[in-house]
PDB file of C-alpha atoms in Angstrom:
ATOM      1  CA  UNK A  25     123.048 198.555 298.875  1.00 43.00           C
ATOM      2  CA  UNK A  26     122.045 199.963 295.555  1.00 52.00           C
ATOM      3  CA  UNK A  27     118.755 201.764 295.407  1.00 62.00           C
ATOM      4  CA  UNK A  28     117.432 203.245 291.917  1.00 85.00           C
ATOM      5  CA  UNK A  29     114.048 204.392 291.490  1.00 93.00           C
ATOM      6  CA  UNK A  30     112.298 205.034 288.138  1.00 94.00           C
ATOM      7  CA  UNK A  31     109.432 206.575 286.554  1.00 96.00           C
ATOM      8  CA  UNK A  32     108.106 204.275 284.339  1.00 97.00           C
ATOM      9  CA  UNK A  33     104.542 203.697 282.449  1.00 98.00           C
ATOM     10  CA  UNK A  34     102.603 200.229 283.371  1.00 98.00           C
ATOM     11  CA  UNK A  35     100.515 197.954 280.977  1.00 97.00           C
ATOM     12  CA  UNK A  36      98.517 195.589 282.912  1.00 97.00           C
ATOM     13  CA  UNK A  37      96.405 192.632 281.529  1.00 97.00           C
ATOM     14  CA  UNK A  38      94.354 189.725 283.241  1.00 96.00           C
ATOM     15  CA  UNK A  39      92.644 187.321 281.583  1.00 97.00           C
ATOM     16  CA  UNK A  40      90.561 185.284 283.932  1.00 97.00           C
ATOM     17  CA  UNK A  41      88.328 182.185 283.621  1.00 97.00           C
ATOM     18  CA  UNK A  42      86.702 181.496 286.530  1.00 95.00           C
ATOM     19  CA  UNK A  43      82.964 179.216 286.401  1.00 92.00           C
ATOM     20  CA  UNK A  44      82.874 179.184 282.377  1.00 93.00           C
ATOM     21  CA  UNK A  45      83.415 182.829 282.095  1.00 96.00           C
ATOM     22  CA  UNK A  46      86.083 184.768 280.422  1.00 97.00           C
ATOM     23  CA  UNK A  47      86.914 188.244 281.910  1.00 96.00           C
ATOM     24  CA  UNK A  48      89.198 190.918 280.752  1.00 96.00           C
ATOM     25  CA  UNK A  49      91.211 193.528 283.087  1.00 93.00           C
ATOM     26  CA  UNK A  50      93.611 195.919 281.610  1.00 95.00           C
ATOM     27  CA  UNK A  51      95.120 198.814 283.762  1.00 94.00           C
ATOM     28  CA  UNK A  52      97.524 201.360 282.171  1.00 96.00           C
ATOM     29  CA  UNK A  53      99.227 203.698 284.705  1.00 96.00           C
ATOM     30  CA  UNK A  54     102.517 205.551 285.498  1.00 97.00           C
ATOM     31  CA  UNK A  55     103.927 203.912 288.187  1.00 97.00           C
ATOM     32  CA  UNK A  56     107.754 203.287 289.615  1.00 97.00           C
ATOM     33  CA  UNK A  57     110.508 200.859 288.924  1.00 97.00           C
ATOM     34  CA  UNK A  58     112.717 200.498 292.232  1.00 96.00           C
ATOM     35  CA  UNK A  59     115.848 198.513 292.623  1.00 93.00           C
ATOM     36  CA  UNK A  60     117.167 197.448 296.022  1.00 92.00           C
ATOM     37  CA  UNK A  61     119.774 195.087 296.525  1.00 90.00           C
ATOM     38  CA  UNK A  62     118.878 191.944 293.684  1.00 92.00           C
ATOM     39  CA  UNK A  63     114.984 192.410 293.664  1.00 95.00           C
ATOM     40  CA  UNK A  64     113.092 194.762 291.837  1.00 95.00           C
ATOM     41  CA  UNK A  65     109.696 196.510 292.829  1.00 97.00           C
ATOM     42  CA  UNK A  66     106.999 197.629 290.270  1.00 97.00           C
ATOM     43  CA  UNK A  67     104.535 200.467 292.117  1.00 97.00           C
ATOM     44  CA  UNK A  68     101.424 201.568 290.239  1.00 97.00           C
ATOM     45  CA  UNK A  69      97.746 202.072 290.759  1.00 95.00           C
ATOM     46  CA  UNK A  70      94.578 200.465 289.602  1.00 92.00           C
ATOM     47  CA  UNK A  71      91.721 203.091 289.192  1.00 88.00           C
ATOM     48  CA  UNK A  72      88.469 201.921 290.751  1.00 83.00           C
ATOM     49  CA  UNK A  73      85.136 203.234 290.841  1.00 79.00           C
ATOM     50  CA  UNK A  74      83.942 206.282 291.825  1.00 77.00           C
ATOM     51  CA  UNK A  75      87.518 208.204 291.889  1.00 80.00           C
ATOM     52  CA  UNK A  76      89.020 205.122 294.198  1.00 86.00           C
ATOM     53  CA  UNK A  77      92.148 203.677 293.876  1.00 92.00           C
ATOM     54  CA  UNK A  78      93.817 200.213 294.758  1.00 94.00           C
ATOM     55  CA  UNK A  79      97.410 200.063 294.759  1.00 97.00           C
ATOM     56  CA  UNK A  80      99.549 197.447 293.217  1.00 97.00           C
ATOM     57  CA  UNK A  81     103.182 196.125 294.042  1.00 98.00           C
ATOM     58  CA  UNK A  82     105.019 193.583 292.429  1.00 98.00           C
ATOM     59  CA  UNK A  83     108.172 192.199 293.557  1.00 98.00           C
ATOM     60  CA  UNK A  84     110.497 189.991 291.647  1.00 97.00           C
ATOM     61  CA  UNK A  85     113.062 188.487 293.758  1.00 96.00           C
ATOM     62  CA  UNK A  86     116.807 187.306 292.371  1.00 92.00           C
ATOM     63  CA  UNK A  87     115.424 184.020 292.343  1.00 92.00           C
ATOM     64  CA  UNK A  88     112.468 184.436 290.323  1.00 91.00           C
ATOM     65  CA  UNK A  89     109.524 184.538 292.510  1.00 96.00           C
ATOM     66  CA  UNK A  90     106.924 187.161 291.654  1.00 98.00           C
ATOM     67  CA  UNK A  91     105.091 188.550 294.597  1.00 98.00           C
ATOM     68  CA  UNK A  92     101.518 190.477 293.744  1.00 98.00           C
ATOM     69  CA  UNK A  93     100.351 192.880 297.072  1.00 98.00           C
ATOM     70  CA  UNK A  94      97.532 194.702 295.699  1.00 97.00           C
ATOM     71  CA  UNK A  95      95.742 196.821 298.463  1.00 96.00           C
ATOM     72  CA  UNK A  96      91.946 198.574 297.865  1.00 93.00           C
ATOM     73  CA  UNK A  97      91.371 200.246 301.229  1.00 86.00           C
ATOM     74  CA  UNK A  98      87.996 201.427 300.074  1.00 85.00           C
ATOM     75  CA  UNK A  99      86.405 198.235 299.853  1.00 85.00           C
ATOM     76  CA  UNK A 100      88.690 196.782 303.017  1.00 88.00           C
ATOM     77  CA  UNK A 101      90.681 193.889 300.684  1.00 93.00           C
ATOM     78  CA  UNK A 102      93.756 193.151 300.586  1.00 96.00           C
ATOM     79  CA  UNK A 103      95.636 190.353 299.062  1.00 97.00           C
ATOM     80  CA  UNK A 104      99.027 189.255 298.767  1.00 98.00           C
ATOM     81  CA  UNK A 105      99.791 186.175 296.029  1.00 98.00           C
ATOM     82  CA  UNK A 106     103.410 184.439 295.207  1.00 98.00           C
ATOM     83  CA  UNK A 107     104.629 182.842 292.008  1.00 98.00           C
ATOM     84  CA  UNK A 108     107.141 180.386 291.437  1.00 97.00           C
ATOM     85  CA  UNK A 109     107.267 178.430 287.883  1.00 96.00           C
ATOM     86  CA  UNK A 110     105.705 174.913 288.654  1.00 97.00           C
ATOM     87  CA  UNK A 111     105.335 175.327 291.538  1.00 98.00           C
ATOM     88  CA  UNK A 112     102.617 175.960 294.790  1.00 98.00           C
ATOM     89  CA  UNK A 113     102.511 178.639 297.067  1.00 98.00           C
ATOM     90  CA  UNK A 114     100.301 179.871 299.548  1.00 97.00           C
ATOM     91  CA  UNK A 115      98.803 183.091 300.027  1.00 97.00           C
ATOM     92  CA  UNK A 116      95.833 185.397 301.710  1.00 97.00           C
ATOM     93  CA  UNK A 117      93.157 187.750 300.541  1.00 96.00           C
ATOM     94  CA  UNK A 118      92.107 189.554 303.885  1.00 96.00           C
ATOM     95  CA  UNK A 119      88.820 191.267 303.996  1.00 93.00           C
ATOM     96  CA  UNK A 120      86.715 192.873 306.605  1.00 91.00           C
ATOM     97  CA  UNK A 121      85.660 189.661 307.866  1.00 93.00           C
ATOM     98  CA  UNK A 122      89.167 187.887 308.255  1.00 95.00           C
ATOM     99  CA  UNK A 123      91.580 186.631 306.453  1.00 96.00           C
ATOM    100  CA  UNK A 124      91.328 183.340 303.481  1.00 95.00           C
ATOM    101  CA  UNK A 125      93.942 181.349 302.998  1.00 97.00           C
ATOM    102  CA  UNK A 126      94.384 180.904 299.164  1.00 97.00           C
ATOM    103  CA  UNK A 127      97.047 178.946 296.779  1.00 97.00           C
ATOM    104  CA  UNK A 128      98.664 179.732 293.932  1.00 98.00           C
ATOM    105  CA  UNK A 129     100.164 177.494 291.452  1.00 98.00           C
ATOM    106  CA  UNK A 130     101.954 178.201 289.025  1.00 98.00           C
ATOM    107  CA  UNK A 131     101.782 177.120 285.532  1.00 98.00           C
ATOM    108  CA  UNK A 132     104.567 179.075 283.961  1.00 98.00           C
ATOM    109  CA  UNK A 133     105.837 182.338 284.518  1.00 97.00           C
ATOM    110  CA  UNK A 134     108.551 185.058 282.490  1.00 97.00           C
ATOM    111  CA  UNK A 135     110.621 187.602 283.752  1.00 96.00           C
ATOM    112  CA  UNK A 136     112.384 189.669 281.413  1.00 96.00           C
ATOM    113  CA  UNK A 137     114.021 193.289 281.985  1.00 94.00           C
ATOM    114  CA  UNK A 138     116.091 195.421 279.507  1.00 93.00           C
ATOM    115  CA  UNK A 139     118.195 197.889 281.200  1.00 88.00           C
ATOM    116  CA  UNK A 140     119.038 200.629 278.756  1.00 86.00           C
ATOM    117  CA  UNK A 141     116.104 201.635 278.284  1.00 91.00           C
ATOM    118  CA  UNK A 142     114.670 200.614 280.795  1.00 94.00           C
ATOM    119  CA  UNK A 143     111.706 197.794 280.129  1.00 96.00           C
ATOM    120  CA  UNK A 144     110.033 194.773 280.729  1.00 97.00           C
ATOM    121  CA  UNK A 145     107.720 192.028 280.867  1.00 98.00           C
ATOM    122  CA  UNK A 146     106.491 190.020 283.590  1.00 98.00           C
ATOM    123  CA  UNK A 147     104.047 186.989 282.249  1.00 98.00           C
ATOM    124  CA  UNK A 148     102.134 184.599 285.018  1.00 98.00           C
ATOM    125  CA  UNK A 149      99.639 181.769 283.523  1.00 98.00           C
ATOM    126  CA  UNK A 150      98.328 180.414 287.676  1.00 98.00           C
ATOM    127  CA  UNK A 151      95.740 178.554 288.867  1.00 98.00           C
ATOM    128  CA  UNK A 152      94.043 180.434 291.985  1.00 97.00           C
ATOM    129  CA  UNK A 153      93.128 177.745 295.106  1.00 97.00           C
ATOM    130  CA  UNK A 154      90.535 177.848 297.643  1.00 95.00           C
ATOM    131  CA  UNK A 155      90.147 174.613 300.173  1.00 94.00           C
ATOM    132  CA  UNK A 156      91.723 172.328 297.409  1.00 95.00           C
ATOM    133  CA  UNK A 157      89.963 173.740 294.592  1.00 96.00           C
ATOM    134  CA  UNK A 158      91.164 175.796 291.409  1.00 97.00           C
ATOM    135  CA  UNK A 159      88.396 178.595 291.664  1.00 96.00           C
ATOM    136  CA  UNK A 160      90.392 180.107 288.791  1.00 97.00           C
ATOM    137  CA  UNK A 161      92.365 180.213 285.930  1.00 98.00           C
ATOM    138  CA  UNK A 162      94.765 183.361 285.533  1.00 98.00           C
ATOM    139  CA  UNK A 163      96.526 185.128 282.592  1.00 98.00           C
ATOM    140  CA  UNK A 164      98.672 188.362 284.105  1.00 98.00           C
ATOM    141  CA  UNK A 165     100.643 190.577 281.525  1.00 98.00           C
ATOM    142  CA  UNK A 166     102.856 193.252 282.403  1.00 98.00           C
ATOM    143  CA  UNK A 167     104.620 195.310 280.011  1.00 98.00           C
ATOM    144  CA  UNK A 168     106.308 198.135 281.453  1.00 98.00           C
ATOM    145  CA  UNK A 169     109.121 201.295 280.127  1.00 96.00           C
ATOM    146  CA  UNK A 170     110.532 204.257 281.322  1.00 93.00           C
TER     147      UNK A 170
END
């Protein structure tokens, strides 16, 4: 099994409307590109408050789905969101009092890496679902090179 690991540098927007309001987030961090077997991993940090970090792992499997694990052991969340194009999939945010149950679906989503150099883009338009309601609309942007 084939197992390359990268250094690479991470450009991360969201875009959120959630109740009427528009919200920005944009992380830029070094982070690694790993390769085992056909899926690829994308490891990076988001810087939080007060020197804290949350860390961030995306996985994009050979058959397109986009897994998002992003982990902030500080404030005791955790969630763990899949992507397919048009399609519904469940997922969790756990916190320190148990575990939601939430739903993705997806409204389109882009993969596209260039090997030599290495780069990429990873684009996810979702809808975020709580008990049968969109509690969100999502825009996520990754740009990424080594």
């Amino acid at each position: 099994m084939e197992n390359n690991s990268f250094d690479i540098n991470v450009e991360l927007n969201i875009e959120t409307l959630q109740s009427g309001e528009l919200t920005h987030t944009k992380i830029s961090e070094p982070g690694k590109f790993i390769q085992i077997g056909d899926s690829i991993y994308l490891r990076f940090n988001e810087s939080l408050d007060n020197n804290d970090k949350a860390s961030i792992l995306v996985k994009v499997t050979d058959s397109g789905e986009i897994h998002v694990k992003r982990v902030a052991k500080s404030t005791d969340l955790a969630s763990l969101l899949y992507f397919t194009h048009q399609k519904h999939n469940t997922g969790h945010l756990e916190t320190e009092y148990g575990v939601l149950p939430l739903a993705t679906y997806t409204k389109d989503s882009k993969v596209e890496i260039v090997n030599n150099p290495l780069s990429g883009k990873i684009n996810i338009d979702y809808d975020l679902i709580y008990d049968d309601n969109v509690i969100g609309n999502y825009k996520f942007r990754l740009i990424f090179n080594a």
